[in-house]
CSV table of C-alpha atoms in Angstrom, one decimal:
chain,number,residue,atom,x,y,z
A,21,MET,CA,11.1,24.9,-7.5
A,22,ALA,CA,11.0,25.5,-3.8
A,23,SER,CA,12.1,22.4,-1.9
A,24,PRO,CA,9.4,20.4,0.2
A,25,PRO,CA,9.7,21.2,3.8
A,26,GLN,CA,12.3,18.8,5.4
A,27,PRO,CA,10.0,16.4,8.1
A,28,ALA,CA,11.5,17.6,11.4
A,29,ASN,CA,9.8,21.7,10.2
A,30,LEU,CA,6.1,20.5,9.3
A,31,ALA,CA,3.0,21.8,10.6
A,32,LEU,CA,0.3,19.4,9.3
A,33,SER,CA,-2.2,21.9,9.7
A,34,ARG,CA,-1.1,23.7,6.1
A,35,LYS,CA,-1.7,21.7,3.2
A,36,GLU,CA,1.8,21.6,2.0
A,37,ASP,CA,3.3,20.2,4.9
A,38,PHE,CA,0.5,17.4,5.1
A,39,LYS,CA,1.7,16.7,1.3
A,40,ALA,CA,5.3,16.5,2.6
A,41,PHE,CA,4.1,14.6,5.3
A,42,ALA,CA,2.1,12.2,3.2
A,43,ASP,CA,4.2,12.1,0.2
A,44,GLY,CA,7.7,11.9,1.3
A,45,PRO,CA,9.8,8.9,1.2
A,46,ARG,CA,9.9,6.6,4.7
A,47,ARG,CA,13.0,7.4,7.0
A,48,THR,CA,15.9,5.1,5.9
A,49,GLN,CA,17.4,3.1,9.1
A,50,PRO,CA,20.9,4.3,9.6
A,51,GLU,CA,23.3,1.0,9.1
A,52,PRO,CA,23.7,-0.9,12.0
A,53,LEU,CA,27.3,-1.0,13.5
A,54,THR,CA,29.5,-3.0,15.9
A,55,ARG,CA,31.5,-1.5,18.6
A,56,ALA,CA,34.8,-2.0,16.9
A,57,GLN,CA,33.4,-0.6,13.5
A,58,LEU,CA,31.8,2.6,15.5
A,59,ALA,CA,35.6,2.6,17.2
A,60,ALA,CA,37.2,3.1,14.1
A,61,LEU,CA,35.2,5.6,12.5
A,62,GLY,CA,36.9,8.8,12.4
A,63,ARG,CA,35.7,12.1,14.3
A,64,GLY,CA,33.4,13.5,11.6
A,65,ALA,CA,31.9,10.4,10.2
A,66,LYS,CA,31.0,9.2,13.8
A,67,ALA,CA,29.2,12.5,14.3
A,68,GLU,CA,27.1,12.6,11.1
A,69,HIS,CA,26.3,8.6,12.3
A,70,ASP,CA,25.2,9.8,15.5
A,71,ARG,CA,23.0,12.4,14.2
A,72,LEU,CA,21.2,10.1,11.7
A,73,ARG,CA,20.8,7.5,15.1
A,74,ARG,CA,19.2,10.6,17.1
A,75,GLU,CA,16.9,11.5,14.3
A,76,TRP,CA,15.9,7.8,13.6
A,77,HIS,CA,15.4,6.8,17.5
A,78,ALA,CA,13.0,10.0,17.8
A,79,ASN,CA,11.3,8.8,15.0
A,80,LEU,CA,10.7,5.1,15.5
A,81,GLY,CA,7.3,4.5,15.1
A,82,PRO,CA,4.4,4.1,13.9
A,83,LEU,CA,4.4,0.2,14.9
A,84,LYS,CA,2.0,-2.1,13.5
A,85,THR,CA,0.5,-2.9,16.9
A,86,PRO,CA,-2.8,-5.2,17.2
A,87,GLN,CA,-4.3,-1.4,18.2
A,88,LEU,CA,-3.2,0.2,15.0
A,89,SER,CA,-4.4,-2.4,12.6
A,90,GLU,CA,-7.6,-2.8,14.4
A,91,LEU,CA,-8.1,1.0,14.2
A,92,HIS,CA,-7.6,0.9,10.9
A,93,GLU,CA,-9.8,-1.6,9.7
A,94,ASP,CA,-12.6,0.2,11.4
A,95,LEU,CA,-12.2,3.3,9.2
A,96,TRP,CA,-11.2,1.8,5.7
A,97,ASP,CA,-14.5,0.4,6.9
A,98,ILE,CA,-16.0,3.8,7.4
A,99,VAL,CA,-14.4,5.4,4.5
A,100,ASP,CA,-15.1,2.7,2.4
A,101,SER,CA,-18.7,3.1,2.7
A,102,ASN,CA,-19.1,6.1,2.7
A,103,LEU,CA,-19.2,7.0,-1.3
A,104,GLN,CA,-23.3,8.4,-1.0
A,105,ASP,CA,-23.5,11.1,-3.7
A,106,GLY,CA,-23.6,14.5,-2.0
A,107,ASP,CA,-27.4,14.7,-1.3
A,108,LYS,CA,-26.5,12.6,1.3
A,109,ALA,CA,-25.1,12.9,4.8
A,110,LYS,CA,-22.0,10.8,5.6
A,111,GLY,CA,-21.2,8.8,9.0
A,112,ALA,CA,-18.4,10.6,11.1
A,113,VAL,CA,-16.4,8.9,13.5
A,114,ALA,CA,-14.7,9.9,16.9
A,115,VAL,CA,-11.6,8.3,18.1
A,116,ASP,CA,-11.7,9.0,21.8
A,117,ALA,CA,-9.1,7.4,24.1
A,118,PHE,CA,-7.2,8.2,27.2
A,119,PRO,CA,-3.9,9.7,26.6
A,120,GLY,CA,-0.5,7.9,25.5
A,121,LEU,CA,-2.1,5.4,23.7
A,122,GLY,CA,-1.3,6.5,19.9
A,123,LYS,CA,-4.6,8.1,18.6
A,124,THR,CA,-3.0,11.0,16.7
A,125,THR,CA,0.0,8.7,15.7
A,126,SER,CA,-2.4,5.8,14.2
A,127,VAL,CA,-5.1,8.5,12.9
A,128,LEU,CA,-2.1,10.2,10.7
A,129,ALA,CA,-1.0,6.8,9.4
A,130,PHE,CA,-4.2,5.8,8.5
A,131,ALA,CA,-4.6,9.7,6.9
A,132,ARG,CA,-1.3,9.0,4.8
A,133,GLU,CA,-2.4,5.8,3.6
A,134,PHE,CA,-5.5,7.2,2.6
A,135,HIS,CA,-3.9,10.8,1.1
A,136,ARG,CA,-1.5,7.9,-1.3
A,137,ARG,CA,-4.2,5.8,-2.0
A,138,GLU,CA,-6.4,8.4,-3.8
A,139,ILE,CA,-3.6,10.2,-5.5
A,140,ALA,CA,-2.6,6.7,-7.0
A,141,GLU,CA,-6.2,6.5,-7.9
A,142,LYS,CA,-7.0,9.7,-9.3
A,143,GLY,CA,-4.4,11.4,-10.0
A,144,GLU,CA,-2.6,14.5,-7.9
A,145,PHE,CA,-5.2,17.1,-10.1
A,146,THR,CA,-9.2,17.2,-10.2
A,147,ASP,CA,-10.9,16.9,-13.6
A,148,GLN,CA,-10.8,20.8,-13.4
A,149,GLY,CA,-7.5,21.4,-12.9
A,150,HIS,CA,-7.2,21.9,-9.3
A,151,GLU,CA,-5.0,20.5,-6.6
A,152,ARG,CA,-6.0,17.0,-5.5
A,153,LEU,CA,-5.9,17.5,-1.3
A,154,PRO,CA,-8.0,14.4,-0.1
A,155,VAL,CA,-7.4,15.0,3.6
A,156,CYS,CA,-7.7,18.1,5.6
A,157,ARG,CA,-6.1,18.2,9.3
A,158,VAL,CA,-6.8,20.5,11.5
A,159,GLY,CA,-6.2,21.1,15.2
A,160,LEU,CA,-8.4,22.5,17.6
A,161,THR,CA,-7.6,25.1,20.4
A,162,GLY,CA,-9.1,25.4,23.7
A,163,ASN,CA,-11.8,28.4,22.9
A,164,THR,CA,-12.4,26.9,19.6
A,165,GLY,CA,-15.8,28.1,18.0
A,166,MET,CA,-17.4,28.0,14.6
A,167,LYS,CA,-15.9,31.0,13.2
A,168,ASP,CA,-12.6,29.7,14.4
A,169,LEU,CA,-13.0,26.1,12.9
A,170,ASN,CA,-14.0,27.9,9.7
A,171,ARG,CA,-11.1,30.0,9.7
A,172,ALA,CA,-8.5,26.9,10.8
A,173,MET,CA,-10.1,25.0,8.1
A,174,LEU,CA,-8.9,28.0,5.7
A,175,GLU,CA,-5.6,28.1,6.9
A,176,PHE,CA,-5.0,24.7,5.7
A,177,PHE,CA,-5.6,25.5,2.4
A,178,GLY,CA,-3.8,29.2,2.7
A,179,HIS,CA,-7.2,30.4,1.7
A,180,PRO,CA,-6.6,34.5,1.3
A,181,GLY,CA,-9.7,35.0,2.5
A,182,ARG,CA,-8.8,33.8,6.1
A,183,HIS,CA,-8.4,36.7,7.7
A,184,ARG,CA,-11.8,38.7,7.3
A,185,GLY,CA,-15.5,37.8,6.9
A,186,THR,CA,-18.5,36.7,8.8
A,187,THR,CA,-18.6,33.4,9.9
A,188,ALA,CA,-21.4,32.4,7.4
A,189,GLN,CA,-18.6,33.5,4.7
A,190,LEU,CA,-15.6,31.9,6.2
A,191,GLY,CA,-17.7,28.3,6.0
A,192,GLN,CA,-18.9,28.9,2.5
A,193,ARG,CA,-14.9,29.7,1.6
A,194,ALA,CA,-14.2,26.6,3.1
A,195,LEU,CA,-16.5,24.7,1.3
A,196,ASP,CA,-15.3,26.3,-1.9
A,197,CYS,CA,-12.0,24.8,-0.9
A,198,MET,CA,-12.7,21.0,0.2
A,199,LEU,CA,-15.1,20.9,-3.3
A,200,SER,CA,-12.5,22.2,-5.5
A,201,CYS,CA,-9.6,20.1,-3.9
A,202,GLU,CA,-12.1,17.4,-3.6
A,203,VAL,CA,-11.2,16.6,-0.2
A,204,ARG,CA,-12.5,12.8,1.3
A,205,LEU,CA,-11.6,13.0,4.8
A,206,LEU,CA,-11.8,15.9,7.1
A,207,ALA,CA,-9.5,15.0,10.7
A,208,LEU,CA,-10.2,17.2,13.6
A,209,ASP,CA,-7.7,17.0,16.2
A,210,ASP,CA,-7.6,17.6,19.9
A,211,LEU,CA,-11.8,17.7,20.2
A,212,HIS,CA,-11.2,17.7,23.6
A,213,PHE,CA,-10.5,21.3,23.9
A,214,LEU,CA,-14.1,22.1,22.7
A,215,LYS,CA,-16.7,23.1,26.1
A,216,TRP,CA,-19.4,20.8,24.7
A,217,ARG,CA,-21.9,21.6,27.4
A,218,ARG,CA,-21.4,25.7,27.2
A,219,THR,CA,-22.5,27.7,24.5
A,220,ASN,CA,-20.0,27.5,22.1
A,221,GLY,CA,-19.9,23.8,22.4
A,222,VAL,CA,-23.6,23.6,21.2
A,223,GLU,CA,-22.7,25.6,18.4
A,224,VAL,CA,-20.0,23.8,16.9
A,225,SER,CA,-22.1,20.9,17.6
A,226,ASN,CA,-24.3,22.6,14.9
A,227,HIS,CA,-21.5,23.3,13.2
A,228,LEU,CA,-20.1,19.5,12.6
A,229,LYS,CA,-23.6,18.5,11.9
A,230,TRP,CA,-23.3,21.4,8.9
A,231,ILE,CA,-20.2,19.8,7.9
A,232,ALA,CA,-21.8,16.4,7.7
A,233,ASN,CA,-24.6,17.3,5.8
A,234,GLU,CA,-22.7,19.9,3.4
A,235,PHE,CA,-19.3,19.0,2.7
A,236,PRO,CA,-18.9,15.6,0.6
A,237,VAL,CA,-16.2,14.5,3.2
A,238,THR,CA,-16.0,11.3,6.3
A,239,LEU,CA,-15.7,13.9,9.6
A,240,LEU,CA,-13.0,12.1,12.1
A,241,MET,CA,-12.7,13.5,14.8
A,242,ILE,CA,-9.8,12.6,17.5
A,243,GLY,CA,-9.9,13.5,21.6
A,244,VAL,CA,-10.0,12.7,24.9
A,245,GLY,CA,-12.8,11.8,26.7
A,246,LEU,CA,-15.2,12.7,24.6
A,247,ALA,CA,-18.2,10.6,25.8
A,248,ASP,CA,-17.8,12.7,29.1
A,249,ARG,CA,-17.9,15.8,27.7
A,250,GLY,CA,-21.3,14.9,25.9
A,251,LEU,CA,-20.3,14.3,22.1
A,252,PHE,CA,-22.8,11.4,22.2
A,253,SER,CA,-25.0,12.8,24.6
A,254,GLU,CA,-28.9,11.6,24.5
A,255,GLY,CA,-30.0,14.1,27.5
A,256,GLY,CA,-33.3,15.9,28.0
A,257,THR,CA,-32.2,19.8,27.4
A,258,THR,CA,-31.8,21.4,24.1
A,259,GLY,CA,-28.4,21.4,24.2
A,260,ASP,CA,-28.0,17.6,24.6
A,261,ALA,CA,-30.3,17.0,22.1
A,262,VAL,CA,-28.5,19.3,19.9
A,263,MET,CA,-25.3,17.0,20.5
A,264,ALA,CA,-27.1,14.2,20.4
A,265,GLN,CA,-28.0,14.5,16.5
A,266,THR,CA,-23.8,14.4,16.3
A,267,GLY,CA,-24.0,11.4,18.4
A,268,ARG,CA,-26.4,9.8,16.2
A,269,ARG,CA,-24.2,10.0,13.4
A,270,THR,CA,-21.0,9.1,14.4
A,271,THR,CA,-19.3,5.7,15.1
A,272,ARG,CA,-17.0,5.9,18.3
A,273,LEU,CA,-13.5,3.9,18.2
A,274,GLY,CA,-11.3,3.7,20.8
A,275,MET,CA,-7.7,2.6,21.3
A,276,ARG,CA,-6.8,0.3,24.1
A,277,PRO,CA,-3.8,-0.1,25.9
A,278,PHE,CA,-1.5,-3.1,26.2
A,279,THR,CA,-2.4,-5.6,29.2
A,280,ILE,CA,-0.9,-8.4,30.6
A,281,GLU,CA,-3.5,-10.6,32.3
A,282,ASN,CA,-3.7,-12.9,29.8
A,283,GLU,CA,-1.7,-14.9,27.4
A,284,LYS,CA,-3.4,-13.0,24.3
A,285,GLY,CA,-2.0,-9.7,25.7
A,286,ARG,CA,1.3,-10.9,26.8
A,287,ARG,CA,1.8,-12.2,23.4
A,288,GLU,CA,1.0,-8.8,22.0
A,289,TRP,CA,3.4,-7.0,24.8
A,290,ARG,CA,6.3,-9.5,23.4
A,291,GLN,CA,5.4,-9.3,19.6
A,292,MET,CA,5.7,-5.3,19.8
A,293,LEU,CA,9.3,-5.2,22.1
A,294,LEU,CA,10.6,-7.8,19.2
A,295,ALA,CA,9.2,-5.5,16.4
A,296,LEU,CA,10.7,-2.5,18.5
A,297,GLU,CA,14.2,-4.0,19.2
A,298,GLN,CA,15.0,-4.8,15.5
A,299,ARG,CA,14.2,-0.8,15.1
A,300,LEU,CA,16.9,0.2,17.3
A,301,VAL,CA,20.8,1.0,15.9
A,302,LEU,CA,22.5,0.4,18.8
A,303,ALA,CA,26.4,-0.9,18.7
A,304,GLY,CA,25.4,-3.0,21.8
A,305,LYS,CA,22.0,-4.3,21.0
A,306,TYR,CA,21.5,-8.2,21.5
A,307,PRO,CA,18.8,-10.6,20.9
A,308,GLY,CA,15.8,-10.2,23.7
A,309,MET,CA,17.4,-7.1,24.7
A,310,LEU,CA,13.8,-6.0,25.0
A,311,ALA,CA,11.4,-8.8,25.1
A,312,GLU,CA,14.0,-10.8,27.1
A,313,ASP,CA,15.7,-8.8,29.6
A,314,LEU,CA,13.6,-5.7,29.9
A,315,SER,CA,10.0,-6.9,29.6
A,316,ASP,CA,9.0,-6.3,33.1
A,317,TYR,CA,11.0,-3.4,33.7
A,318,LEU,CA,9.5,-1.7,30.1
A,319,PHE,CA,5.5,-2.5,30.9
A,320,ALA,CA,6.0,-0.8,34.5
A,321,ARG,CA,7.6,2.1,33.3
A,322,SER,CA,4.7,2.9,30.4
A,323,THR,CA,2.3,0.9,32.1
A,324,GLY,CA,0.8,-0.4,28.7
A,325,HIS,CA,1.3,2.8,27.0
A,326,ILE,CA,2.5,3.1,23.8
A,327,GLY,CA,3.0,6.6,23.9
A,328,SER,CA,4.8,6.5,27.5
A,329,LEU,CA,7.0,3.3,26.1
A,330,MET,CA,8.2,5.0,22.7
A,331,THR,CA,9.3,7.9,24.9
A,332,LEU,CA,11.1,5.9,27.2
A,333,ILE,CA,13.1,4.0,24.5
A,334,ASN,CA,13.6,7.4,22.2
A,335,ARG,CA,14.9,9.1,25.2
A,336,GLY,CA,17.0,5.9,26.8
A,337,CYS,CA,18.6,4.9,22.7
A,338,GLN,CA,19.6,9.1,22.9
A,339,ARG,CA,21.4,8.7,26.4
A,340,ALA,CA,22.9,5.6,25.2
A,341,VAL,CA,24.7,6.7,22.3
A,342,ARG,CA,25.7,9.7,24.1
A,343,SER,CA,27.4,8.0,27.1
A,344,GLY,CA,28.9,5.7,24.8
A,345,GLU,CA,27.1,2.8,26.7
A,346,GLU,CA,25.3,1.6,23.0
A,347,VAL,CA,22.9,-0.8,24.8
A,348,LEU,CA,19.9,-0.2,26.9
A,349,SER,CA,19.8,-1.8,30.2
A,350,ARG,CA,17.7,-1.4,33.4
A,351,ASP,CA,20.7,0.6,35.4
A,352,LEU,CA,20.6,3.2,32.5
A,353,LEU,CA,16.9,3.4,32.0
A,354,ASP,CA,16.3,4.2,35.7
A,355,GLY,CA,18.3,7.3,35.2
A,356,VAL,CA,15.9,8.4,32.3
A,357,LYS,CA,12.8,10.3,33.2
A,358,ASN,CA,9.6,9.8,31.0
A,359,ASP,CA,5.7,11.4,31.2
A,360,GLU,CA,4.8,11.9,35.0
A,361,ALA,CA,1.5,9.9,34.6
A,362,SER,CA,3.4,6.5,33.6
A,363,GLU,CA,6.0,8.0,37.0
A,364,GLN,CA,2.7,8.2,39.2
A,365,ALA,CA,1.8,4.6,38.1
A,366,ARG,CA,4.9,3.1,37.9
A,367,LYS,CA,5.6,2.0,42.0
A,368,GLU,CA,2.6,-0.4,42.0
A,369,LEU,CA,3.0,-1.9,39.1
A,370,GLU,CA,6.7,-2.6,39.9
A,371,ALA,CA,5.8,-4.3,43.1
A,372,ALA,CA,3.5,-6.6,41.3
A,373,LEU,CA,6.0,-7.8,39.1
A,374,GLU,CA,8.6,-8.0,41.7
A,375,ARG,CA,6.9,-10.6,43.7
A,376,ARG,CA,5.7,-12.4,40.7
A,377,ARG,CA,1.7,-11.6,41.1
A,378,LEU,CA,2.0,-10.5,37.4
A,379,THR,CA,4.5,-10.8,34.4
A,380,SER,CA,4.7,-9.7,31.0
A,381,LYS,CA,6.1,-12.6,29.6
A,382,PRO,CA,4.0,-15.2,27.6
A,383,ARG,CA,3.9,-18.8,29.1
A,384,THR,CA,6.0,-20.3,26.2
A,385,THR,CA,9.0,-17.6,26.9
A,386,ARG,CA,8.8,-18.6,30.4
A,387,LYS,CA,9.1,-22.2,30.0
A,388,ARG,CA,12.1,-21.5,27.7
A,389,MET,CA,13.8,-19.4,30.7
A,390,ALA,CA,13.2,-21.6,33.2
């Protein structure tokens, strides 16, 4: 029997890889060592420990933030209510939010839990003996049309007929796969790549409507600026009216960034930093390293976007291990580059925080430090 794909070598647009992702064990956090214990390791043991830490720090998430919990509660509500018989259309979902807020990470975490629940309740095989695949995940490209979408669904199943056939034939094969494997959640990622107001956008919108009508699945769409692109249009043109039908059946969910304008937002930011701090495996780590000493700095560097924060922390930990500093500090992180959007927005936030016009720390924390 072939061994399952390794976590670093997965393509979630294929069923074998998605199953490995969903069924695989959680990563094990490397043992935390003191500086003295680290220095006492032999060369081989030190190299192995550092390799484990590299992989661990590159895969710190997902964190159970309030944003992730809110999204998951809404998704469970919708998916669990979509138990209508096959003659009734099911409600669709669109997760529509700015980049860097953890949309795909959060949806994949939900899809993993949904897969596990379905397998636990119903078994790995259907009554007809087919492999049960509760989730089908498809990533879209910039020129996706109906035929491309059907082919991408067939690619997930590894169907031998995915390379030939008409749009209708590919669609029927995809439907057969969904029915045979009892798929219940169809996740379409990067939906913003579609040109909604052009011809192929209308065609794909019609196609999504067909999927919602004919496939016994909850359609889960993920993208950026989907409302602006016309997914929920109520316009007067024929194309807009067609896409409005998709909008009428679709529940729009968002993800908010962290904010520090009020006490609730500051408490959420602090709790997230405390949880993240617990996951770091650095010999020089100390309580309050992130949540106390670097709170304002990290907010300015990430602008409250968890994707940007996780990138910065991951890269900072790699440098801290490689350099031997074994701790995150402002001096070390100042030398670490982050994504361009965060870097461009950083200066104005830093100035406000340094002048005490803003703070990321809750009131109780500020009083204790005074």
